mmCIF file with all atom_site columns, C-alpha atoms in Angstrom:
data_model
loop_
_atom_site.group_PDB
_atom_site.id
_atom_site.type_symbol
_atom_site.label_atom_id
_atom_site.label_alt_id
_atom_site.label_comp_id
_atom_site.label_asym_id
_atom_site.label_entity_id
_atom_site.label_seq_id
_atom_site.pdbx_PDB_ins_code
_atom_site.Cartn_x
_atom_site.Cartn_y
_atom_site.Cartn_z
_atom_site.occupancy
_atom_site.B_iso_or_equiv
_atom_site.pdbx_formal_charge
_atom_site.auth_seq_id
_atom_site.auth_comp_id
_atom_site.auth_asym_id
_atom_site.auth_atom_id
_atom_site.pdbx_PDB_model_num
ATOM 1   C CA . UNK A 1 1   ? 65.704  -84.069  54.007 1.00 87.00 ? 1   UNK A CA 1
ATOM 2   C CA . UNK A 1 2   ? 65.998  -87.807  53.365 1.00 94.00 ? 2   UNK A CA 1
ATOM 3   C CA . UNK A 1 3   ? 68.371  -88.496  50.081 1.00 94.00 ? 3   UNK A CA 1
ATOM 4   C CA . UNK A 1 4   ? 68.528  -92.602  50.622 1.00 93.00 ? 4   UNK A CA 1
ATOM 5   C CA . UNK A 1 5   ? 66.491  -95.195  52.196 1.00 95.00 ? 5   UNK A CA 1
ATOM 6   C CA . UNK A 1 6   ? 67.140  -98.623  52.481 1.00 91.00 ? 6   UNK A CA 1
ATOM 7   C CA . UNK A 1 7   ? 64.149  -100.844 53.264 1.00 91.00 ? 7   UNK A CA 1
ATOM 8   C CA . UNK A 1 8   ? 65.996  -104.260 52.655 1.00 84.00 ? 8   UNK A CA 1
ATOM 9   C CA . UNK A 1 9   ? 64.585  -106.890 55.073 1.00 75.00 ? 9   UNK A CA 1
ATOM 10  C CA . UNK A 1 10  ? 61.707  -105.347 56.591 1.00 79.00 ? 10  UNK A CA 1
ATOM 11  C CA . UNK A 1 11  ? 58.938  -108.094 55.505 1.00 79.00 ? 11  UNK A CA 1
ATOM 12  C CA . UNK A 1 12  ? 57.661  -106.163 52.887 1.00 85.00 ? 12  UNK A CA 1
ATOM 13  C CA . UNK A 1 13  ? 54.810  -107.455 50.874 1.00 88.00 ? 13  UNK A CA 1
ATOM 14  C CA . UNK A 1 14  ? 53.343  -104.384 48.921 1.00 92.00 ? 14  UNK A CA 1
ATOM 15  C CA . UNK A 1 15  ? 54.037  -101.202 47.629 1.00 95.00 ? 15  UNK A CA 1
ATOM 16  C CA . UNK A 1 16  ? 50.897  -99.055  48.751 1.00 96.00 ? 16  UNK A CA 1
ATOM 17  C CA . UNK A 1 17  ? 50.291  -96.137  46.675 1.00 97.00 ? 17  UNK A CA 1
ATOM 18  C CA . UNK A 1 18  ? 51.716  -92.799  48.375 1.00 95.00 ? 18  UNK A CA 1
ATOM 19  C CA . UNK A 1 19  ? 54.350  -94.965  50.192 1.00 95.00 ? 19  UNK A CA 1
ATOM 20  C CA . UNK A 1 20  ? 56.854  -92.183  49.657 1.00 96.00 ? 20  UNK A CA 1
ATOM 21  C CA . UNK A 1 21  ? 54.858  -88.986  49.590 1.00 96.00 ? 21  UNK A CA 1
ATOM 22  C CA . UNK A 1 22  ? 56.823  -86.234  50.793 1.00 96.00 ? 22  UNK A CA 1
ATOM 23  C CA . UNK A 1 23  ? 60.176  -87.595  50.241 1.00 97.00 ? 23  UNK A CA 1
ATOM 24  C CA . UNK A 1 24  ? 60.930  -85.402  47.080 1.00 95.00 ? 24  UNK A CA 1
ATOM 25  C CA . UNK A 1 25  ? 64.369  -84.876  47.866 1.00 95.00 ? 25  UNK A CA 1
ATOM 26  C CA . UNK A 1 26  ? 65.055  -88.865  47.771 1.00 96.00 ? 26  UNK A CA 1
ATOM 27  C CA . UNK A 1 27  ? 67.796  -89.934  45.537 1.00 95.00 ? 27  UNK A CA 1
ATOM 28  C CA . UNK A 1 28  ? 68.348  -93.660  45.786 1.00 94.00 ? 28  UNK A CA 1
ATOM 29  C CA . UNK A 1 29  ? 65.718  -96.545  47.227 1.00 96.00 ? 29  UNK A CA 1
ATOM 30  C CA . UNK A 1 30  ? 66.195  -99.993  48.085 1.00 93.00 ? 30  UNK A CA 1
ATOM 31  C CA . UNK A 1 31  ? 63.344  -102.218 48.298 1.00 94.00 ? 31  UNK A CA 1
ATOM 32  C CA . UNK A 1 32  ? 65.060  -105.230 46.991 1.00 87.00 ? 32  UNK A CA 1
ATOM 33  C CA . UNK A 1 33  ? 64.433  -109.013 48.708 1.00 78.00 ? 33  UNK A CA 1
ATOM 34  C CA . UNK A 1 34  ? 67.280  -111.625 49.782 1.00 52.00 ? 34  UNK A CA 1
ATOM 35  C CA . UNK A 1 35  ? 70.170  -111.550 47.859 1.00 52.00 ? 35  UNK A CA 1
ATOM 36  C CA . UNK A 1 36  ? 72.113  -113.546 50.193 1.00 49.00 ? 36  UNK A CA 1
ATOM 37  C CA . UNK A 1 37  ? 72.368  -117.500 49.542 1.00 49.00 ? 37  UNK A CA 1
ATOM 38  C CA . UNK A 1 38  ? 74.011  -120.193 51.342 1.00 48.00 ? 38  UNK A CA 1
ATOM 39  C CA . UNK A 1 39  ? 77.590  -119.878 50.157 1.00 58.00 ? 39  UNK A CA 1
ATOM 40  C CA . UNK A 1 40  ? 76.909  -116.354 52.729 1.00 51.00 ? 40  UNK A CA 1
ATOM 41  C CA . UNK A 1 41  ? 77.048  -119.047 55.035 1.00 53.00 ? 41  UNK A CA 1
ATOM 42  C CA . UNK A 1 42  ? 73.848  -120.673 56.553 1.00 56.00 ? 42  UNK A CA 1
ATOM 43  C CA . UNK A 1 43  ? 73.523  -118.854 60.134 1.00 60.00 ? 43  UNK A CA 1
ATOM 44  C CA . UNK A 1 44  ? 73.571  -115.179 57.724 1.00 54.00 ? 44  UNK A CA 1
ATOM 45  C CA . UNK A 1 45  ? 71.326  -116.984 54.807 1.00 47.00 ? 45  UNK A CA 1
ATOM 46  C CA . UNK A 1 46  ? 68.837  -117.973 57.705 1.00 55.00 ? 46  UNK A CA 1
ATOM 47  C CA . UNK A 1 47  ? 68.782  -114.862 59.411 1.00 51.00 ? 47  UNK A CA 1
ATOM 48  C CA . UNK A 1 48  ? 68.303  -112.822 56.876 1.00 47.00 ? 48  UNK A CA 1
ATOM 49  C CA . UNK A 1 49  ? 65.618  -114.577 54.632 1.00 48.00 ? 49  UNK A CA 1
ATOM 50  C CA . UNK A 1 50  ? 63.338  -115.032 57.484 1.00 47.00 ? 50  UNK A CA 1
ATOM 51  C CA . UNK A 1 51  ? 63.160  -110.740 57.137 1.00 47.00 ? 51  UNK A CA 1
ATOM 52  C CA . UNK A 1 52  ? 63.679  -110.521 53.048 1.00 59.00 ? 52  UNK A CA 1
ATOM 53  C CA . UNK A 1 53  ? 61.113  -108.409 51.298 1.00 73.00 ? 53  UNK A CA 1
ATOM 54  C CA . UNK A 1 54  ? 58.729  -110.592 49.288 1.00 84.00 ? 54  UNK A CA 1
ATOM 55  C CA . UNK A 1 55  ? 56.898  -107.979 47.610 1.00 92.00 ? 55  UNK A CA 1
ATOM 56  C CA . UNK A 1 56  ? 54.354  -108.928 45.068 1.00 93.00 ? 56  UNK A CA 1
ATOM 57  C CA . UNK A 1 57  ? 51.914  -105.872 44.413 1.00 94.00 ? 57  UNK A CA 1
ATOM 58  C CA . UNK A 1 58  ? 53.419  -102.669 43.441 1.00 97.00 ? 58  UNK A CA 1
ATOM 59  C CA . UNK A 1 59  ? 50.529  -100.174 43.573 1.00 98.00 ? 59  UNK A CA 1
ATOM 60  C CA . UNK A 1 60  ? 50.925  -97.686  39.910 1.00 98.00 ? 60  UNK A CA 1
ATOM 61  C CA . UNK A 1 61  ? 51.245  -94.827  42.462 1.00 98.00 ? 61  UNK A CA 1
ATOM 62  C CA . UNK A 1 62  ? 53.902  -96.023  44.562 1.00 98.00 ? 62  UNK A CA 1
ATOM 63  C CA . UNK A 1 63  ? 56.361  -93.576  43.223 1.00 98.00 ? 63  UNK A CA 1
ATOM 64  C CA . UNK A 1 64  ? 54.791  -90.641  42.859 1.00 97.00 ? 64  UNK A CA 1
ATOM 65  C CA . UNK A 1 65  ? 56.438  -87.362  43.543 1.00 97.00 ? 65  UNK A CA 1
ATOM 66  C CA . UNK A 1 66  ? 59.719  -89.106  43.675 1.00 97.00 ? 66  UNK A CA 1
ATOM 67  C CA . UNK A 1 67  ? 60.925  -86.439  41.012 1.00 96.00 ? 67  UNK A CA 1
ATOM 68  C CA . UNK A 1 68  ? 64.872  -86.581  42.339 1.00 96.00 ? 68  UNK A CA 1
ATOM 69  C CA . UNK A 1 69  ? 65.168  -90.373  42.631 1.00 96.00 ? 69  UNK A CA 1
ATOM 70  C CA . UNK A 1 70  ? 68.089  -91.391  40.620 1.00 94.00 ? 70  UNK A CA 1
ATOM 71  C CA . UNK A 1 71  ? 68.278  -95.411  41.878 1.00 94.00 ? 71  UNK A CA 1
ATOM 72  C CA . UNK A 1 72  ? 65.525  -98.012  42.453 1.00 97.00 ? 72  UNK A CA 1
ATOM 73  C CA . UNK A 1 73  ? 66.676  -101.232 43.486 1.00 95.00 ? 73  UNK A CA 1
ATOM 74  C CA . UNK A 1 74  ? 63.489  -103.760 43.597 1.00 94.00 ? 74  UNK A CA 1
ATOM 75  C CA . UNK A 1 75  ? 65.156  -107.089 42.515 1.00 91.00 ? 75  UNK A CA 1
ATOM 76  C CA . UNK A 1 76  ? 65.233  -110.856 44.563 1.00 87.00 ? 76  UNK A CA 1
ATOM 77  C CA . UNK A 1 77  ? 61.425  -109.856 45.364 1.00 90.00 ? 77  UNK A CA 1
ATOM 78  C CA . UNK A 1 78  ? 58.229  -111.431 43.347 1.00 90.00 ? 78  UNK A CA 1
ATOM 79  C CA . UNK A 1 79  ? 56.707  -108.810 41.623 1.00 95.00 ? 79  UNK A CA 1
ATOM 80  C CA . UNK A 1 80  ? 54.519  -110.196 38.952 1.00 94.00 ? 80  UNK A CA 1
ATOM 81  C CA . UNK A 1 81  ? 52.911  -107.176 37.162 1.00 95.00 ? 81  UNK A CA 1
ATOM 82  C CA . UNK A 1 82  ? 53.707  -103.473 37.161 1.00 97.00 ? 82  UNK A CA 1
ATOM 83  C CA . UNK A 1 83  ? 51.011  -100.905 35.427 1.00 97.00 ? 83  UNK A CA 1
ATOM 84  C CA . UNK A 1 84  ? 52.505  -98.955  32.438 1.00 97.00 ? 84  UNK A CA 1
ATOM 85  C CA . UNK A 1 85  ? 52.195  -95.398  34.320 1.00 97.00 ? 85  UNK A CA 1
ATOM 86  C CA . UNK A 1 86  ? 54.424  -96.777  37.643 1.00 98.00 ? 86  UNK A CA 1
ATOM 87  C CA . UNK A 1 87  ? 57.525  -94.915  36.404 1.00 98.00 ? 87  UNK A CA 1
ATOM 88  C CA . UNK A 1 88  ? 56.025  -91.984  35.309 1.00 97.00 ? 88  UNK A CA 1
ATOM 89  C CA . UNK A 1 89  ? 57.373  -89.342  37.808 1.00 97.00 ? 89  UNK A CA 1
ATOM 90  C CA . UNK A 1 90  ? 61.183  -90.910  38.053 1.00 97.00 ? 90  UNK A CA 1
ATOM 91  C CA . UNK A 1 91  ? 62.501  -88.868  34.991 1.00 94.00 ? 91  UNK A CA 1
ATOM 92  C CA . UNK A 1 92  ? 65.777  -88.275  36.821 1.00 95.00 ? 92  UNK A CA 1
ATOM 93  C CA . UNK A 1 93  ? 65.835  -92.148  37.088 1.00 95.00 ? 93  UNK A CA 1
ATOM 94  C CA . UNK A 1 94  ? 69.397  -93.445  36.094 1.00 94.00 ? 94  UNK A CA 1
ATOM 95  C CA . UNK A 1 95  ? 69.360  -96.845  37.393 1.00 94.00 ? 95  UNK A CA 1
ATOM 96  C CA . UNK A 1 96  ? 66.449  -100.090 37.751 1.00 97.00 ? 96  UNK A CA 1
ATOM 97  C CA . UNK A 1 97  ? 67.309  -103.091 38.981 1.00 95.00 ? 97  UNK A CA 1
ATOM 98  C CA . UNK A 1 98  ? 64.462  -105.662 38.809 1.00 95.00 ? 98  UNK A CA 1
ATOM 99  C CA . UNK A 1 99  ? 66.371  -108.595 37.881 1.00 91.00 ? 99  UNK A CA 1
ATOM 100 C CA . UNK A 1 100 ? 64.714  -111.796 39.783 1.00 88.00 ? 100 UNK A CA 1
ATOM 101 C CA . UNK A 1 101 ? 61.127  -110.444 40.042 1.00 92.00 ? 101 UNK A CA 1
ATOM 102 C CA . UNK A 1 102 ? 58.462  -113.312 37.244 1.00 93.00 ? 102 UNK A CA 1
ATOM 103 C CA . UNK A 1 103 ? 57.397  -109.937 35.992 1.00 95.00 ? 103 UNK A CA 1
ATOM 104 C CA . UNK A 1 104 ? 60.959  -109.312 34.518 1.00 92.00 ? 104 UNK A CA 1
ATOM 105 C CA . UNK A 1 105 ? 60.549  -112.602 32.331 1.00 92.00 ? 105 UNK A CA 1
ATOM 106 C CA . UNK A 1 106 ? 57.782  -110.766 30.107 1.00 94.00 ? 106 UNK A CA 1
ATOM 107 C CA . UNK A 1 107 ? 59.614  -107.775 30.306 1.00 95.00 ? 107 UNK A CA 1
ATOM 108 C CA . UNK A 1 108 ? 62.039  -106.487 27.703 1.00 95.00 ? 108 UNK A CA 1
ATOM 109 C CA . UNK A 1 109 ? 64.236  -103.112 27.419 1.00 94.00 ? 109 UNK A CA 1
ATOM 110 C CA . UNK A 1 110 ? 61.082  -101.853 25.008 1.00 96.00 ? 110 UNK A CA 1
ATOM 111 C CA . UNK A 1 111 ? 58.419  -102.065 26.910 1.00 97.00 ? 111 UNK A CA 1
ATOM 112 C CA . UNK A 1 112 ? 56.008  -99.248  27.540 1.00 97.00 ? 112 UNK A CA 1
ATOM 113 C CA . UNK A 1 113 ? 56.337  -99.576  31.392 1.00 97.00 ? 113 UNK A CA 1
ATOM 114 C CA . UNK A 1 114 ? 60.034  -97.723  30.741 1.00 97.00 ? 114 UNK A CA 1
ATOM 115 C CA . UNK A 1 115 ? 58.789  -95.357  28.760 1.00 97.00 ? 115 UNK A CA 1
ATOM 116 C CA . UNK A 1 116 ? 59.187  -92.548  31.396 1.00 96.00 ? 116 UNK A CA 1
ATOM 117 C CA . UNK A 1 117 ? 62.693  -93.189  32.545 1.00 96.00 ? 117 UNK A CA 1
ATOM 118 C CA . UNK A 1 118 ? 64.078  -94.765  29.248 1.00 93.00 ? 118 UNK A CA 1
ATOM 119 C CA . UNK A 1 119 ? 66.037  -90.863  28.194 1.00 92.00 ? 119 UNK A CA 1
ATOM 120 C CA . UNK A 1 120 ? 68.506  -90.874  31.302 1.00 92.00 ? 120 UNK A CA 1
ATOM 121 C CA . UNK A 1 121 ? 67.605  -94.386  32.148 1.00 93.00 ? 121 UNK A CA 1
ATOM 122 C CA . UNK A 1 122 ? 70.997  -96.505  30.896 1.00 90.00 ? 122 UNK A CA 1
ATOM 123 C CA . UNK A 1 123 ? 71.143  -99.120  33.606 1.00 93.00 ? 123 UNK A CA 1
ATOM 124 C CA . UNK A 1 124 ? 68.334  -101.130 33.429 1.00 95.00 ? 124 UNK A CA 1
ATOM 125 C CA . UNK A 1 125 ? 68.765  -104.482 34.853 1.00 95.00 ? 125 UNK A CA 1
ATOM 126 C CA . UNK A 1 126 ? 66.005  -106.612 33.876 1.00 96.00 ? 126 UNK A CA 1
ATOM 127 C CA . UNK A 1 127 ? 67.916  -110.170 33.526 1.00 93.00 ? 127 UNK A CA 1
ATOM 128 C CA . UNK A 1 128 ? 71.231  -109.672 34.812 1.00 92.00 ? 128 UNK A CA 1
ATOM 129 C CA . UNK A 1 129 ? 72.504  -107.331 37.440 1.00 88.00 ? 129 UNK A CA 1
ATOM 130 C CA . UNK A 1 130 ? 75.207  -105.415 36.194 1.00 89.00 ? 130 UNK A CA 1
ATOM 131 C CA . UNK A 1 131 ? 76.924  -103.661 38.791 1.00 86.00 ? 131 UNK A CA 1
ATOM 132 C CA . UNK A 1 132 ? 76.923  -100.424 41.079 1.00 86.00 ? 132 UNK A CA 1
ATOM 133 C CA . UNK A 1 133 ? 79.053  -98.286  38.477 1.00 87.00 ? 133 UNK A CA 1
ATOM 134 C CA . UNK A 1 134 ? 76.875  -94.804  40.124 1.00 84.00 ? 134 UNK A CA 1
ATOM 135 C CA . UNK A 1 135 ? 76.710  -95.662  43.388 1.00 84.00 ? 135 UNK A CA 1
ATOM 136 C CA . UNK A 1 136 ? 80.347  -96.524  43.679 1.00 85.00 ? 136 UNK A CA 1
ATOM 137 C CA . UNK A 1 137 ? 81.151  -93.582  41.636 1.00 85.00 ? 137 UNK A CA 1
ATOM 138 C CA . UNK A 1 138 ? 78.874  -91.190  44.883 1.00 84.00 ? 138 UNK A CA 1
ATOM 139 C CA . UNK A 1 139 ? 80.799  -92.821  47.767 1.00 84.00 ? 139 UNK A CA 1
ATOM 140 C CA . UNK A 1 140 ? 84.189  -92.023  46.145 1.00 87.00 ? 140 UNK A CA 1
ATOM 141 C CA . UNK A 1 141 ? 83.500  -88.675  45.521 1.00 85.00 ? 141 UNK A CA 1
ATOM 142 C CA . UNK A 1 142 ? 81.316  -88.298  48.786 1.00 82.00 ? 142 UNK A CA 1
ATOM 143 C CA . UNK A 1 143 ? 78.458  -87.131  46.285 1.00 82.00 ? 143 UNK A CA 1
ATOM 144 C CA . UNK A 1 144 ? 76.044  -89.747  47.692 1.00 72.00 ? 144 UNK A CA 1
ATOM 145 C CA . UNK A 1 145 ? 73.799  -87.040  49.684 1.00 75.00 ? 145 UNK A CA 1
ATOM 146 C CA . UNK A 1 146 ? 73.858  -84.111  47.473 1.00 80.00 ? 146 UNK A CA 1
ATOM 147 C CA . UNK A 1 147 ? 71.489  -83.438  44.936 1.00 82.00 ? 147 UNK A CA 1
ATOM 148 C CA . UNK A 1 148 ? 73.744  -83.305  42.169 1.00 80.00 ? 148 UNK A CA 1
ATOM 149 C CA . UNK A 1 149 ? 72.627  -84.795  38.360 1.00 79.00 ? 149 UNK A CA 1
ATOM 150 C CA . UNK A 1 150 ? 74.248  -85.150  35.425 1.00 78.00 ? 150 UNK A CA 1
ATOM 151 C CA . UNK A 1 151 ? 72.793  -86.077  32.166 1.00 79.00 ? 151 UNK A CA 1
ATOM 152 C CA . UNK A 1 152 ? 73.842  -89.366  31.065 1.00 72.00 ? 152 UNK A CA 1
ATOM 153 C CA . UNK A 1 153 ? 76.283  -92.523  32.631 1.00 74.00 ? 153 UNK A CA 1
ATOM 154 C CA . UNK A 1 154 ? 79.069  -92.126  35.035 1.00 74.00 ? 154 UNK A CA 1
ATOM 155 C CA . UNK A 1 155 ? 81.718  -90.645  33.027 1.00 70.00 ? 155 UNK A CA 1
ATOM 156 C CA . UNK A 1 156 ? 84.775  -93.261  32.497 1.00 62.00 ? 156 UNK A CA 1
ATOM 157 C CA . UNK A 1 157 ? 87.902  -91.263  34.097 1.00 57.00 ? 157 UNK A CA 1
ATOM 158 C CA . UNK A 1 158 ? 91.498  -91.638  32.563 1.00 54.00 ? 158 UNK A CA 1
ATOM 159 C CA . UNK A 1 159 ? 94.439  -93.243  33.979 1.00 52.00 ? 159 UNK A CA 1
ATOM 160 C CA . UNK A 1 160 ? 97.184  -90.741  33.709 1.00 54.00 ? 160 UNK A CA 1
ATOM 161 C CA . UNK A 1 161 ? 99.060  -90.826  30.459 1.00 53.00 ? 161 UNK A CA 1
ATOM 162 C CA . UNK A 1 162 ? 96.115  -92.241  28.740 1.00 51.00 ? 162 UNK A CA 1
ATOM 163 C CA . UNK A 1 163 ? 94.846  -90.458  25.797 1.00 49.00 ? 163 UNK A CA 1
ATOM 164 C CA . UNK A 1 164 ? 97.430  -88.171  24.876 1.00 46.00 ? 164 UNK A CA 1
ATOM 165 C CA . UNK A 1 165 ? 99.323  -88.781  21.442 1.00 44.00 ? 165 UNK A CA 1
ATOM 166 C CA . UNK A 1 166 ? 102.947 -88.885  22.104 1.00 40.00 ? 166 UNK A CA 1
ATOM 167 C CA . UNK A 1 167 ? 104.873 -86.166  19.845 1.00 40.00 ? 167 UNK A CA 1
ATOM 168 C CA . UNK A 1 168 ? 107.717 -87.413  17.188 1.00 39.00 ? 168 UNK A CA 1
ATOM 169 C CA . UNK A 1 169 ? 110.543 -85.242  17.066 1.00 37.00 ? 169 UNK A CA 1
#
């Protein structure tokens, strides 16, 4: 069953509801827009905004019975509202990322629309992307198509010799 799907440049517009139904083993989804700007160089910048996602509508439905996913990428679209009940099945949800969306400028870490993710929810980019800290963490520990969860963020590991108090003799 499908654990990841990346829908990056495929001219999307809207998020219908029941776009995913059936995909309750999905872990991470990508529906972001163009993040690629002309220091990528123009030939890639023009090639791959002409396909960017632009989606505007995000139906309150979308993601239902996406009880697994753990990672919803929607920034660089233009989504300008979302309903208060959109997240309500993603309790697993770790990470949001809806930075560069107009709806993110009236939205704040508070607001009701997180309400459903906000206990296991700690990376929730609404102004400022800050990194792929879980997804990097999956591809080096091949983990990325499992259906392993944790409770809480990655887990910082130790350099050896860290953290151990050195005896006096």
């Amino acid at each position: 069953e499908l654990r990841v799907l990346n829908l990056e440049f495929n001219k999307l517009q809207k998020l219908e509801g029941g776009a995913f139904q059936g995909l309750s083993k999905l872990k991470v989804l990508w529906v972001t827009g163009n993040h690629y700007t002309l220091e990528d160089g123009a030939a890639t910048f023009k090639r791959m905004d002409g396909s960017k996602n632009m989606i505007t509508t995000v139906d309150k439905d979308a993601f239902a019975g996406l009880h697994n996913l753990q990672v919803l990428l929607m920034h660089h679209n233009n989504i300008t509202d979302l309903d208060d009940s959109t997240f309500r099945d993603l309790g697993k949800l770790k990470v949001l990322k809806i930075v560069d969306n107009p709806v993110a400028k009236t939205l704040k870490k508070s607001s009701p629309v997180f309400d459903p993710i906000r206990k296991y929810c700690y990376q929730l980019d609404i102004k400022r992307d800050s990194g792929d800290e879980l997804e990097d963490l999956w591809e080096n520990t091949k983990t990325y198509l499992t259906d392993d969860w944790f409770e809480g963020p990655v887990k910082k590991q130790k350099k050896k010799g860290q953290g151990k108090a050195k005896k006096e003799l």
